[in-house]
Coordinates of C-alpha atoms and ligand atoms in Angstrom, one line a residue:
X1 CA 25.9 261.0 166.8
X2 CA 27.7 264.2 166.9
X3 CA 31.5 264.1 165.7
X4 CA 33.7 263.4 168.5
X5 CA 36.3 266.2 169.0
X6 CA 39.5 265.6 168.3
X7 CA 42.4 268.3 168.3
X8 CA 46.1 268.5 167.7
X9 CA 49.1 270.3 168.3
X10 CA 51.7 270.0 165.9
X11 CA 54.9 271.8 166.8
X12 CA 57.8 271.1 164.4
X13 CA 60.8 269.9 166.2
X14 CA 63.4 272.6 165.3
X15 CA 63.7 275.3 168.0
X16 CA 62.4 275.5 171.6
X17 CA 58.8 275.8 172.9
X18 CA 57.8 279.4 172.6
X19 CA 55.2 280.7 174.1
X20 CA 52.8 280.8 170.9
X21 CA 53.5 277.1 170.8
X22 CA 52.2 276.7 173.8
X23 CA 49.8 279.2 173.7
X24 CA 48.2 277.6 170.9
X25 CA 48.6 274.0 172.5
X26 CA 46.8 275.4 175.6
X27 CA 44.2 276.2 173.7
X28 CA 43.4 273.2 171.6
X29 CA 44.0 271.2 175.3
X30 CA 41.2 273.7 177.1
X31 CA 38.7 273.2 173.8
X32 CA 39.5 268.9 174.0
X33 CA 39.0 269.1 177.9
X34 CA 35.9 271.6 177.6
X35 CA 34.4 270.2 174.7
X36 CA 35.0 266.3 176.4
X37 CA 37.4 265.2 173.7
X38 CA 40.8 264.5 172.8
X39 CA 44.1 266.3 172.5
X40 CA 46.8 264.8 170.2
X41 CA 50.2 265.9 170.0
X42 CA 52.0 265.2 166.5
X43 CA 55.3 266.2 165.8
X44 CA 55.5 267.5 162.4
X45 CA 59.1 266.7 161.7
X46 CA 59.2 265.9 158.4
X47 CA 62.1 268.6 157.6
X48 CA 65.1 266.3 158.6
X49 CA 67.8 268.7 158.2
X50 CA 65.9 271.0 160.6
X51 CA 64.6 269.2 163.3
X52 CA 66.5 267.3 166.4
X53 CA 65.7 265.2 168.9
X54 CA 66.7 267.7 171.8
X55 CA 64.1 270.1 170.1
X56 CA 61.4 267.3 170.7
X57 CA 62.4 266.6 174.2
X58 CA 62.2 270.0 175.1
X59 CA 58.6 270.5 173.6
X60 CA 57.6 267.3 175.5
X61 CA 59.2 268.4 178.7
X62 CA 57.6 271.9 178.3
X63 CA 54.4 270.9 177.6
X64 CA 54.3 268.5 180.5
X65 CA 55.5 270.9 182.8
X66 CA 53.0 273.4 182.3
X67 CA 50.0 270.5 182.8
X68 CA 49.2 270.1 179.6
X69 CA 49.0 266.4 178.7
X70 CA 48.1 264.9 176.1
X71 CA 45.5 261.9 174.9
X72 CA 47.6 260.4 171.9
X73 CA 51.0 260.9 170.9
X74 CA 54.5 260.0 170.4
X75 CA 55.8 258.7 173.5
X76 CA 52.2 257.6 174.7
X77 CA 50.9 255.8 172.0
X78 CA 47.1 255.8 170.5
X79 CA 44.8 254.6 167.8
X80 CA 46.3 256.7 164.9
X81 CA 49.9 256.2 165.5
X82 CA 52.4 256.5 164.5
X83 CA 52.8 260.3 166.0
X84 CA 55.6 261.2 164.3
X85 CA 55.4 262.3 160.4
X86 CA 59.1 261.3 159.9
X87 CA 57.3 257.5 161.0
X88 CA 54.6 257.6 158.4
X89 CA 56.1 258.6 155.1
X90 CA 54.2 255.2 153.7
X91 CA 51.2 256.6 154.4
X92 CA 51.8 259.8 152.9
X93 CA 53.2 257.9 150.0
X94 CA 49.9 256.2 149.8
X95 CA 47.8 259.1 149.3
X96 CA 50.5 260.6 147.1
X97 CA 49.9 257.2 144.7
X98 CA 46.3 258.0 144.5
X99 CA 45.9 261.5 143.5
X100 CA 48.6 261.1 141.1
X101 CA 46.7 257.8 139.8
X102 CA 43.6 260.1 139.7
X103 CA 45.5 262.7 137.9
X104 CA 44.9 265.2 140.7
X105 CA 48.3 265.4 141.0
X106 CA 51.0 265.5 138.7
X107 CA 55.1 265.2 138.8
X108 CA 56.7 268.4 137.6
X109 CA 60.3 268.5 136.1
X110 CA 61.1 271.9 136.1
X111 CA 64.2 273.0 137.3
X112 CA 64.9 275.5 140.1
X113 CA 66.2 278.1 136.9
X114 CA 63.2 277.6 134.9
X115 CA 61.3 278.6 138.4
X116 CA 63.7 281.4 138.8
X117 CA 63.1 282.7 135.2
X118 CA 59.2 282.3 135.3
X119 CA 59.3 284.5 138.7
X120 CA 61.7 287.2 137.2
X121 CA 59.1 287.5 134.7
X122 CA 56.2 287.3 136.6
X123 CA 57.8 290.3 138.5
X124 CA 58.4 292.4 135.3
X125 CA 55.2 291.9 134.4
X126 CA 54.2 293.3 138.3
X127 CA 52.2 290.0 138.9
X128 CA 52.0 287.4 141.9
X129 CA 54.4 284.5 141.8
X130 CA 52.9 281.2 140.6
X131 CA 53.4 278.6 139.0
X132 CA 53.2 278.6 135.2
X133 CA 52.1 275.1 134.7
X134 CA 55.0 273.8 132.2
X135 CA 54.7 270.1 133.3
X136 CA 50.7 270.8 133.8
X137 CA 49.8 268.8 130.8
X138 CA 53.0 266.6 129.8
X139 CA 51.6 263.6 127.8
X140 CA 52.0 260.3 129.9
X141 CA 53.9 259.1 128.1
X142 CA 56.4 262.0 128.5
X143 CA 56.0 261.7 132.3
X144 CA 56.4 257.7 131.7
X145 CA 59.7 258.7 130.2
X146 CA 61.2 261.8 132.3
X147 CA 60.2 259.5 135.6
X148 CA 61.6 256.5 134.0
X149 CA 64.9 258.4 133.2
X150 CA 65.2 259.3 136.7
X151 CA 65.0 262.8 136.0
X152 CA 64.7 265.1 139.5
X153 CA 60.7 265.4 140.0
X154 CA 58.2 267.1 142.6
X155 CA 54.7 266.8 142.6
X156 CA 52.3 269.5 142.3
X157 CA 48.5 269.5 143.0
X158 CA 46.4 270.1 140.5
X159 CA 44.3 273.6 141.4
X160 CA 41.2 275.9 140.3
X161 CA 41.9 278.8 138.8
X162 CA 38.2 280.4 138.8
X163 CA 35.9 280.9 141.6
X164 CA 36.6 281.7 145.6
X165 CA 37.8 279.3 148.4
X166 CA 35.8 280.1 151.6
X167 CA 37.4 279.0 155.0
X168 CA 35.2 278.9 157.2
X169 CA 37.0 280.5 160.9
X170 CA 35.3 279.4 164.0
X171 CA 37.3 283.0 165.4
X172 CA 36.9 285.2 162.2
X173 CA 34.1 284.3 160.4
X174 CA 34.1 283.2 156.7
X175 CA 37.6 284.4 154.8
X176 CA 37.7 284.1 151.5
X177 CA 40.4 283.8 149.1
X178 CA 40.7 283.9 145.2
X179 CA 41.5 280.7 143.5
X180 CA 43.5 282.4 141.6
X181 CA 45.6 283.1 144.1
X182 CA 46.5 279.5 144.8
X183 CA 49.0 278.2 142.1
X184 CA 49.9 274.8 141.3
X185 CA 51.6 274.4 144.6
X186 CA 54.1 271.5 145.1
X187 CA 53.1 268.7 148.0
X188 CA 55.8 266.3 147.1
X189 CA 59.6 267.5 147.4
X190 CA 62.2 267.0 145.0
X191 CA 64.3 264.6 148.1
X192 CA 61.4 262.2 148.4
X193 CA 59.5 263.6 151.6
X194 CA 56.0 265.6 151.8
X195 CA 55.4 269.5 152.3
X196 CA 54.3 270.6 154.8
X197 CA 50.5 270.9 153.7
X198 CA 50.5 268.0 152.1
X199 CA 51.6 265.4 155.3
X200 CA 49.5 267.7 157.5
X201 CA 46.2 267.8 155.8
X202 CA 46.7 264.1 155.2
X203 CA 47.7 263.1 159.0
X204 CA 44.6 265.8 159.9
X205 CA 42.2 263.8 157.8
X206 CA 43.7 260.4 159.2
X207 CA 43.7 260.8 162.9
X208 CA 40.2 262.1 162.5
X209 CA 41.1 265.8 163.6
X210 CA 37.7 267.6 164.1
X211 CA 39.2 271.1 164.8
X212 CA 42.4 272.6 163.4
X213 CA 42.9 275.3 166.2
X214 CA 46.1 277.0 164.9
X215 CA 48.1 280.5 165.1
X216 CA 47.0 283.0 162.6
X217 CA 49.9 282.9 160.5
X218 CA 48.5 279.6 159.0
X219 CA 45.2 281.5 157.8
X220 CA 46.9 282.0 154.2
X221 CA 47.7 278.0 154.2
X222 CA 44.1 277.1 155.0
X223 CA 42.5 277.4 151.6
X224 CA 45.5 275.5 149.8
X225 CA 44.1 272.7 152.6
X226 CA 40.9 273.2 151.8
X227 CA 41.5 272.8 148.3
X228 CA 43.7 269.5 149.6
X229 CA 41.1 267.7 151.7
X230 CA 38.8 267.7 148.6
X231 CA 41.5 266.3 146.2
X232 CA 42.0 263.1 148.9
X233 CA 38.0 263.1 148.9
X234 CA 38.2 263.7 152.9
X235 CA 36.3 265.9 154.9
X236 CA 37.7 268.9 156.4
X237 CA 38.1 270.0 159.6
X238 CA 36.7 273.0 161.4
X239 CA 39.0 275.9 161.3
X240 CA 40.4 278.5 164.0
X241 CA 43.2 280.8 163.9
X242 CA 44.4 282.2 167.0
X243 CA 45.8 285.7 166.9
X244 CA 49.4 286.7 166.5
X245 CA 51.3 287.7 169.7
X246 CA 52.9 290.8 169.4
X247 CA 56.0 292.9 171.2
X248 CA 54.5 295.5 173.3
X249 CA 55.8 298.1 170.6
X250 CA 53.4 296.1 168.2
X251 CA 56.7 294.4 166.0
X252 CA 57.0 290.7 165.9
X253 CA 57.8 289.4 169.1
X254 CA 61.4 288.2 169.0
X255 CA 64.8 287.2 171.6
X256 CA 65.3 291.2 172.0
X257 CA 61.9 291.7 173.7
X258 CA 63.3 289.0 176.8
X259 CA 62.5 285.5 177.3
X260 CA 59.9 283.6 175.1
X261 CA 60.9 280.2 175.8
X262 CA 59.1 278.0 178.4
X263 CA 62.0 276.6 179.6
X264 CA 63.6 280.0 179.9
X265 CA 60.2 281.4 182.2
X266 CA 61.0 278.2 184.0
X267 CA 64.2 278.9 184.7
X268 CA 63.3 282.4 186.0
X269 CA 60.8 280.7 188.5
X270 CA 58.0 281.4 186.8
X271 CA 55.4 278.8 187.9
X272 CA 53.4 276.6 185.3
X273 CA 50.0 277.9 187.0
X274 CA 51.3 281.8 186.1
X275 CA 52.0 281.0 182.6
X276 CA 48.9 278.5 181.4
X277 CA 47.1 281.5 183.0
X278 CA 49.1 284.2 181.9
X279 CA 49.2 282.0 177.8
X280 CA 44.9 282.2 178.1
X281 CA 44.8 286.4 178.3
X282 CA 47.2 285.7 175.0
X283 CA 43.9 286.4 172.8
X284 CA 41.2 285.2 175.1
X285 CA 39.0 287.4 177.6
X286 CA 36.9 285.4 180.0
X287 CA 34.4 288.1 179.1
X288 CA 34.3 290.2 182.5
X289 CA 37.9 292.0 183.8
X290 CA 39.0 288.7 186.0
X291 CA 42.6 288.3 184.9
X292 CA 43.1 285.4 187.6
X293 CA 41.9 282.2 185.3
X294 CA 43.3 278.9 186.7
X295 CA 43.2 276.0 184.7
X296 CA 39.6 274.3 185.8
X297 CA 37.9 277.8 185.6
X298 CA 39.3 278.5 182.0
X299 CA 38.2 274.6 181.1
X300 CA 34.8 276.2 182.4
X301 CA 35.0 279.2 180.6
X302 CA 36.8 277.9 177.1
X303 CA 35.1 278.9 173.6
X304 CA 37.1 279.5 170.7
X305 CA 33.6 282.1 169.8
X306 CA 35.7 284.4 172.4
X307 CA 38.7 284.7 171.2
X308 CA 39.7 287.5 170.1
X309 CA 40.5 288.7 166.3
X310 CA 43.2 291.1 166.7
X311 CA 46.9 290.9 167.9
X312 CA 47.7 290.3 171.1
X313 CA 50.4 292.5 173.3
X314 CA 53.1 290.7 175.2
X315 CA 53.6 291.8 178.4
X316 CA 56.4 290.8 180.8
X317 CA 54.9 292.4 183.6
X318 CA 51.4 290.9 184.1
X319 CA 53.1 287.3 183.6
X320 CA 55.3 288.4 186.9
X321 CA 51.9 289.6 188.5
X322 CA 50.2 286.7 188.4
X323 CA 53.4 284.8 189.2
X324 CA 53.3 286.9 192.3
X325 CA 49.6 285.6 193.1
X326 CA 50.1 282.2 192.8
X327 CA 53.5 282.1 194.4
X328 CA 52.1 283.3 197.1
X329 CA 48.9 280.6 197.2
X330 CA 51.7 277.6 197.5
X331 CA 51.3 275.6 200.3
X332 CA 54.5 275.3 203.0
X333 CA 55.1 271.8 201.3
X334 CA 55.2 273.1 197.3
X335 CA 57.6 275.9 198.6
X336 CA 59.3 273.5 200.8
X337 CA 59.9 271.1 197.9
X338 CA 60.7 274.0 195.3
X339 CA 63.3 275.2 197.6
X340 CA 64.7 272.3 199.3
X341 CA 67.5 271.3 196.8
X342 CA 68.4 274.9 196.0
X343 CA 68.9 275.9 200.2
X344 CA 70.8 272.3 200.0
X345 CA 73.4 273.7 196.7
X346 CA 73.6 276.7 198.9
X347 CA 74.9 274.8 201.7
X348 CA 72.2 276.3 204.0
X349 CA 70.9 273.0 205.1
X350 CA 71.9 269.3 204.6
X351 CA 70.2 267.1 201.9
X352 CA 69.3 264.5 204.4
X353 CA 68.7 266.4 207.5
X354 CA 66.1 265.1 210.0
X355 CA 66.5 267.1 213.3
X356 CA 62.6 268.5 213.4
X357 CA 63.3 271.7 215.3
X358 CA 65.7 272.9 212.1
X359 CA 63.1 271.3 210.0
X360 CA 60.5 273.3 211.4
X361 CA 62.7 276.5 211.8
X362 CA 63.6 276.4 207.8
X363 CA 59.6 276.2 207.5
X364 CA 58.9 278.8 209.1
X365 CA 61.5 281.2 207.9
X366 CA 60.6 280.0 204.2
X367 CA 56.6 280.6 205.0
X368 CA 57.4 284.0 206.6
X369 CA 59.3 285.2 203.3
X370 CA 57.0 283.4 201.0
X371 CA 54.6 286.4 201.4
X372 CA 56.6 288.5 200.4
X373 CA 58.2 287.2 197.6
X374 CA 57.3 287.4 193.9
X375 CA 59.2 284.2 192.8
X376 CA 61.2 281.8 194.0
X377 CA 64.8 283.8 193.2
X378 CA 62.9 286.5 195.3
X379 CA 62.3 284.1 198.4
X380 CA 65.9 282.4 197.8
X381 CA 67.2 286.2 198.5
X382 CA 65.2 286.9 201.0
X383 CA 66.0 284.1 203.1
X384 CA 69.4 284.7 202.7
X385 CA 70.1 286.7 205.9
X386 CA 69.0 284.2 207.6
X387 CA 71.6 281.0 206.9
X388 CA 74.6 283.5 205.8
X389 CA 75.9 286.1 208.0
X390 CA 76.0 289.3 207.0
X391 CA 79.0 290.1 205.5
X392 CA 78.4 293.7 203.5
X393 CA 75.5 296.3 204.1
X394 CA 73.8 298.0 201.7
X395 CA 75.5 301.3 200.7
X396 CA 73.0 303.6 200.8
X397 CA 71.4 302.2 204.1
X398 CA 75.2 302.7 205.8
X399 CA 75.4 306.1 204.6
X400 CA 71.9 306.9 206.1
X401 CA 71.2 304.7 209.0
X402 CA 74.8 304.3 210.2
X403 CA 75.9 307.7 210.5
X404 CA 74.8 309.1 213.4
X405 CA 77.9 309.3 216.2
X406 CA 76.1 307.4 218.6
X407 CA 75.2 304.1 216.0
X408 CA 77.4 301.7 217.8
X409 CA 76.5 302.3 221.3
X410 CA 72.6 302.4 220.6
X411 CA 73.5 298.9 219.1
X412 CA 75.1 297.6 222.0
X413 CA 72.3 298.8 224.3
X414 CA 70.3 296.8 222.3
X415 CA 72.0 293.8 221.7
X416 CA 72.5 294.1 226.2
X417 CA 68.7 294.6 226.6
X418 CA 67.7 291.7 224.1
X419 CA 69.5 289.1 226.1
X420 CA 66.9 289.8 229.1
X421 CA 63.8 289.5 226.8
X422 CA 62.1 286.4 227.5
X423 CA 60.0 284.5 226.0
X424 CA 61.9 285.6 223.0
X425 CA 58.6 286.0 220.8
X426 CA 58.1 288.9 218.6
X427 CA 55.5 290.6 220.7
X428 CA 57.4 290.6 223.7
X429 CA 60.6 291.7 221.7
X430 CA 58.3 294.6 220.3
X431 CA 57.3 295.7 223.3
X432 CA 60.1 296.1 225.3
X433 CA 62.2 297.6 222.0
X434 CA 59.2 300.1 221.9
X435 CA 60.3 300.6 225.9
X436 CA 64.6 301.0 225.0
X437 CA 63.5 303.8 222.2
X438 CA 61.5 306.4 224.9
X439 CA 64.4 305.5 227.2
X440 CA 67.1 306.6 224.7
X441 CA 64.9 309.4 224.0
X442 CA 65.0 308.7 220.0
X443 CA 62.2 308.5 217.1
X444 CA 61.2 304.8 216.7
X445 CA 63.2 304.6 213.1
X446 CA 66.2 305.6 214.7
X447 CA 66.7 302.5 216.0
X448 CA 64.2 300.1 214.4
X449 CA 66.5 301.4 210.9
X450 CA 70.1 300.6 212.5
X451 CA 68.8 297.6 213.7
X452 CA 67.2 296.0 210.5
X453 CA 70.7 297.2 208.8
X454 CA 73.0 295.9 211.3
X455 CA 71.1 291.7 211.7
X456 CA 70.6 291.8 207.7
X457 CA 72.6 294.1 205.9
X458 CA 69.0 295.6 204.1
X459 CA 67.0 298.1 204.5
X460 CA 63.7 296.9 203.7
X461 CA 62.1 293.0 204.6
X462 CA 59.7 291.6 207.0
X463 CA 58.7 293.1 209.9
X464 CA 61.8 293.8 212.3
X465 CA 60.5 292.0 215.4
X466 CA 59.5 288.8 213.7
X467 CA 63.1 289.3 212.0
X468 CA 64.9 289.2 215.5
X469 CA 62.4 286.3 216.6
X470 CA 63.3 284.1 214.3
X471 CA 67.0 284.5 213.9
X472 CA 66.9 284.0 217.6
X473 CA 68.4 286.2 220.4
X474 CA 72.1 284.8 220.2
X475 CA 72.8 285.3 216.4
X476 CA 70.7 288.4 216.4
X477 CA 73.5 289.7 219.3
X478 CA 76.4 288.6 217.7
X479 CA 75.4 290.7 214.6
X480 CA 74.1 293.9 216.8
X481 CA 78.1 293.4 218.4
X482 CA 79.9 293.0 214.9
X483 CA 77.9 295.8 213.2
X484 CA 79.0 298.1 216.1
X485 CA 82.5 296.6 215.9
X486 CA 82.4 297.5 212.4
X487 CA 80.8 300.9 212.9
X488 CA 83.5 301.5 215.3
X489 CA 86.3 300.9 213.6
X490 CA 85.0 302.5 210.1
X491 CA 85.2 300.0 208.6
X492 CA 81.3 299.0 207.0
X493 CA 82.0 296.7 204.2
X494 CA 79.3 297.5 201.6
X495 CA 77.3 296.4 198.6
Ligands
LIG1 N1 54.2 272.3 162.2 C1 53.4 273.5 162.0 C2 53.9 274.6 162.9 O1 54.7 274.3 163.8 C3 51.9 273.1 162.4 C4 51.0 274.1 161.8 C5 49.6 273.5 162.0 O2 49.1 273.5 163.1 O3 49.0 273.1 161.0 O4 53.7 275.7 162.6

């Protein structure tokens, strides 16, 4: 029977989730969902001083906001557990006992100088930093004594200095490295907890990872895991390294290039659908030029054969493009449920209000907007004119559209003429405002302009007469009056 597939993301608890995180935990989900398998999430917190528990709460929430669930983990539970490495020291311990009782690993003595020395040297002598192998081959009944004596102690594995490690990269192909280029390289820490490779390749070979589908900057790790697996006599998993994500200038993508966090995207009203779909063109091209991948069609379309090899470019503006599109595809009740509690804050409408014309009104005002907005921020600003009135006009609008000596009294014509147009629907309104223009003898933007500006202080938005519809005839004539009150007196408040 084929292996079952089994993949993890490990994110270490010490900072938000950035979008390589879950970039590369989007990928390891879409493989486990493709391939019919499972996605684990471990949290690789073994670095007490640098992880917290508000840095694993935020990874969780993240992750589950963007839809990405997973099979087995911390707070769910699942045949492997515990999920947490700072929870399974004893089994680390454990493998730790063995090599060291097959002498595949050894406890080394040497002090941070004597490492400081040996690197100073290795530098004047222009070669690579490694270990020199002073505690390599202490008698045991040296080791016997220094451990004995409670002398300060890390473990280092034992490794080959001949021959070529080849990892084997379901993205990249064979990669090999020099043994020689792998030193004596510590798995055990001086305050009694694992390294990193050591508690990973160990947890990886326990909860019976199949694929280790990581970023790229783990490539130079792989062969010292390699080179691990076979010391604890277990199999090692497939290997894929997912390409680095760069600033659009090509440096390392970092705070000064805008948000990276989830929670930051969230909080811009970036929708989870945008971003899973925005974090799959991170590296992977469905192989034709659709850049509009939801999550079911990328499970379709998932293999690790097509991502790519080379970098790839962050860029701000195609995230906000397809948060445009799928802002857009909401249905009234997702807006309506997005919105709600920020209209309530506002003060626009009340938490717990139940009067179904106002209900319906708010829907259809948000719907109408909703087409035209890019984001939720956008819709919240463009609903504005309707709930507030309109205390300031835009500056340059009043300067071009208010200036004219007869402004006020085309508005007052208006407003007069309005308050005979029935059924107040936009296409009657339209037709008999397309009427009052040949009868003042103007060009239609003379008036449709003034208009817009005077009922919602802008000079751009929805159409004008499905603007005047729904505010409905009396507000729209109270603000027609107090713009031409306003225009009047010369005194246009304006923003
Ligand atoms: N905790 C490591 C990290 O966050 C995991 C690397 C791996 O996937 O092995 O980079």
């Amino acid at each position: 029977m084929a292996q079952e597939v089994r993949v993890r993301f490990a994110p270490s608890p010490t900072g938000a989730l950035h979008i390589g995180g879950a970039r590369t935990a989007y990928f390891n989900w879409l493989f486990a969902r493709k391939q019919g398998g499972k996605f684990i999430l471990r949290i690789d917190d073994t670095d007490r001083a640098r992880s917290s528990e508000a840095s694993y709460a935020q990874i969780l929430d993240g992750l589950r906001w963007l839809g990405i669930v997973w099979d087995e983990g911390p707070d769910v539970g699942g045949p492997y557990g515990p999920y947490r490495q700072s929870e399974r020291m004893d089994i680390y311990r454990r493998h730790l006992d063995k090599l060291v009782a097959e002498d595949k690993a050894y406890p080394c003595f040497c002090t941070p100088e004597d490492l400081a020395k040996d690197r100073e040297a290795a530098q004047r002598e222009g070669k690579p930093p490694r270990y020199v192998g002073r505690c390599r081959a202490l008698s045991a009944e040296e080791r016997a004594r220094r451990l004995e004596a409670g002398e300060p102690h890390v473990y280092r594995i034992r490794s080959r200095a001949e021959g070529e490690t080849v990892v084997h990269d379901l993205i990249r192909g064979d990669v090999s490295f020099a043994n020689s280029e792998i030193d004596d390289f510590i798995i055990w820490k001086a305050d009694d907890t694992p390294t990193y490779h050591f508690a990973s390749c160990v947890d990886d070979a326990e909860m019976r990872i199949s694929h280790v589908i990581r970023a790229e900057e783990h490539l130079s790790n792989t062969p010292r895991h390699v080179l691990l697996f076979e010391a604890l006599g277990l199999e090692p998993p497939a290997f894929a390294h997912v390409p680095m994500i760069l600033a659009p200038d090509r440096s390392k993508l970092s705070k000064r290039h805008g948000a990276t966090s989830v929670s930051e995207y969230r909080d811009m009203g970036i929708l989870p659908e945008a971003l899973v779909n925005y974090l799959l063109l991170l590296g992977f091209s469905p192989g034709d030029d659709r850049e509009i991948v939801d999550r079911e069609t990328a499970i379709q379309l998932f293999e690790l054969e097509k991502v790519a090899k080379h970098a790839a470019i962050y860029d701000v503006k195609k995230l906000e493009w397809l948060n445009a599109h799928y802002f857009r595809q909401q249905s009234p009740e997702q807006v309506m449920d997005e919105v709600w509690p920020r209209l309530v804050e506002r003060g626009y409408v009340a938490r717990d209000e139940s009067r179904r014309e106002l209900l319906m009104w708010v829907r259809t005002v948000i719907a109408f907007v909703q087409t035209r907005s890019r984001n939720a921020q956008e819709l919240l600003d463009g609903v504005r004119p309707y709930f507030e009135p309109v205390t300031v006009y835009d500056e340059k609008g009043v300067r071009k559209h208010f200036s004219h000596s007869d402004t006020a009294r085309r508005l007052r014509i208006v407003a007069e003429r309005l308050a005979g147009v029935a059924p107040f629907v936009a296409p009657v309104v339209e037709r008999e405002f397309r009427g009052w223009i040949e009868e003042l003898g103007v060009k239609p933007g003379d008036l449709i302009h003034p208009v817009r500006l005077a009922i919602t202080g802008l000079t751009v938005g929805p159409g004008l007469f499905d603007v005047i519809a729904l505010l409905g005839r009396d507000e729209v004539c109270r603000r027609l009056r107090q713009a031409a009150d306003r225009v009047e007196a010369g005194q246009v408040p304006v923003a």
